[in-house]
C-alpha cells in the first residue's frame, strides 16, 4: 500500500435529489450530462484551479467556484453553453477520492 493520492479516473456519486433530477431530463440532455461527467472524472484536478484551468474543456463547458470565498468548496459546471449546470464537490482522500454531484439544473 502506498501513501500517495489516487488519480483519475475519479469515482463519481450523485445525491438522490441530483440523480432524480438527471433522470427526469430528456435523453439528449442526459447525453450532454454524461459527456460533462466524462470530462470531470478524467480531469487531473477536478477543482480546476488557476487562471484558464478549464481551458482544456470543450467550448460548451465551463467550471467556476460556487463561492469565491471558499476555494476548496463546491464547483459549478456549466454545460450546453450555460443552459444547464451542476454543482459538485471533490472529496480528496488517500483511499477512494470522489466527486459528489449535489444539484443539477437544465432549462
Tab-separated table of C-alpha atoms in Angstrom:
chain	number	residue	atom	x	y	z
A	1	UNK	CA	0.000	0.000	0.000
A	2	UNK	CA	1.263	3.478	-0.864
A	3	UNK	CA	0.584	6.841	0.751
A	4	UNK	CA	0.068	8.797	-2.448
A	5	UNK	CA	-3.207	10.114	-3.762
A	6	UNK	CA	-5.062	8.157	-6.357
A	7	UNK	CA	-5.510	9.889	-9.693
A	8	UNK	CA	-8.079	9.977	-12.449
A	9	UNK	CA	-10.413	8.476	-13.359
A	10	UNK	CA	-12.204	9.628	-10.210
A	11	UNK	CA	-15.234	7.970	-8.709
A	12	UNK	CA	-18.481	9.935	-9.034
A	13	UNK	CA	-21.597	9.715	-6.889
A	14	UNK	CA	-24.863	11.618	-7.130
A	15	UNK	CA	-27.114	12.716	-4.302
A	16	UNK	CA	-30.556	11.141	-4.605
A	17	UNK	CA	-32.079	14.518	-5.486
A	18	UNK	CA	-29.495	15.178	-8.206
A	19	UNK	CA	-29.935	11.671	-9.656
A	20	UNK	CA	-33.722	12.092	-9.743
A	21	UNK	CA	-33.363	15.478	-11.456
A	22	UNK	CA	-30.992	13.969	-14.044
A	23	UNK	CA	-33.295	11.028	-14.714
A	24	UNK	CA	-36.254	13.388	-15.301
A	25	UNK	CA	-34.461	15.269	-18.099
A	26	UNK	CA	-34.843	14.461	-21.814
A	27	UNK	CA	-32.471	11.893	-23.299
A	28	UNK	CA	-30.428	14.427	-25.319
A	29	UNK	CA	-29.774	16.427	-22.124
A	30	UNK	CA	-28.735	13.293	-20.224
A	31	UNK	CA	-26.226	12.622	-23.019
A	32	UNK	CA	-24.768	16.119	-22.543
A	33	UNK	CA	-24.544	15.462	-18.796
A	34	UNK	CA	-22.790	12.154	-19.448
A	35	UNK	CA	-20.254	13.964	-21.666
A	36	UNK	CA	-19.688	16.555	-18.928
A	37	UNK	CA	-19.309	13.719	-16.404
A	38	UNK	CA	-16.639	12.118	-18.577
A	39	UNK	CA	-14.681	15.390	-18.575
A	40	UNK	CA	-14.919	15.681	-14.780
A	41	UNK	CA	-13.863	12.152	-13.882
A	42	UNK	CA	-10.818	12.311	-16.167
A	43	UNK	CA	-9.646	15.808	-15.137
A	44	UNK	CA	-6.276	15.936	-13.442
A	45	UNK	CA	-7.670	18.468	-10.951
A	46	UNK	CA	-11.487	18.424	-10.607
A	47	UNK	CA	-11.279	21.783	-8.781
A	48	UNK	CA	-9.972	23.422	-11.993
A	49	UNK	CA	-7.826	25.863	-10.029
A	50	UNK	CA	-5.874	28.719	-11.562
A	51	UNK	CA	-6.291	31.051	-14.487
A	52	UNK	CA	-7.787	29.303	-17.512
A	53	UNK	CA	-7.522	25.975	-15.701
A	54	UNK	CA	-10.604	24.764	-17.566
A	55	UNK	CA	-9.171	25.776	-20.957
A	56	UNK	CA	-8.876	22.092	-21.924
A	57	UNK	CA	-12.638	21.561	-21.612
A	58	UNK	CA	-14.910	21.608	-24.671
A	59	UNK	CA	-16.235	25.074	-25.594
A	60	UNK	CA	-19.715	24.466	-24.163
A	61	UNK	CA	-18.347	23.544	-20.669
A	62	UNK	CA	-17.103	25.984	-18.046
A	63	UNK	CA	-16.212	25.478	-14.365
A	64	UNK	CA	-16.081	28.062	-11.605
A	65	UNK	CA	-16.230	28.086	-7.801
A	66	UNK	CA	-19.726	28.280	-6.356
A	67	UNK	CA	-18.386	30.833	-3.853
A	68	UNK	CA	-15.148	32.705	-4.428
A	69	UNK	CA	-14.614	32.899	-0.663
A	70	UNK	CA	-14.448	29.090	-0.451
A	71	UNK	CA	-11.726	27.955	-2.902
A	72	UNK	CA	-11.910	24.296	-1.853
A	73	UNK	CA	-15.701	24.211	-1.755
A	74	UNK	CA	-18.351	23.386	-4.323
A	75	UNK	CA	-17.815	23.998	-8.017
A	76	UNK	CA	-20.369	24.789	-10.698
A	77	UNK	CA	-20.001	23.078	-14.057
A	78	UNK	CA	-21.969	24.843	-16.789
A	79	UNK	CA	-22.888	22.746	-19.817
A	80	UNK	CA	-24.932	23.216	-23.004
A	81	UNK	CA	-23.497	26.736	-23.382
A	82	UNK	CA	-24.835	27.782	-19.983
A	83	UNK	CA	-28.336	26.354	-20.385
A	84	UNK	CA	-27.589	23.797	-17.696
A	85	UNK	CA	-25.369	23.445	-14.668
A	86	UNK	CA	-24.473	21.044	-11.937
A	87	UNK	CA	-22.797	21.664	-8.604
A	88	UNK	CA	-20.292	19.213	-7.228
A	89	UNK	CA	-17.659	18.806	-4.579
A	90	UNK	CA	-14.448	16.841	-4.771
A	91	UNK	CA	-13.558	14.794	-1.720
A	92	UNK	CA	-9.812	14.220	-1.902
A	93	UNK	CA	-8.926	11.224	0.219
A	94	UNK	CA	-5.987	8.879	0.008
A	95	UNK	CA	-8.389	5.989	-0.333
A	96	UNK	CA	-11.283	6.351	-2.754
A	97	UNK	CA	-11.311	10.071	-3.686
A	98	UNK	CA	-14.545	11.002	-5.389
A	99	UNK	CA	-16.686	13.682	-6.974
A	100	UNK	CA	-20.164	14.155	-5.490
A	101	UNK	CA	-22.813	15.831	-7.656
A	102	UNK	CA	-25.147	17.751	-5.374
A	103	UNK	CA	-27.531	19.556	-7.756
A	104	UNK	CA	-28.378	19.589	-11.431
A	105	UNK	CA	-30.446	22.008	-13.488
A	106	UNK	CA	-31.236	22.476	-17.156
A	107	UNK	CA	-33.584	24.870	-18.972
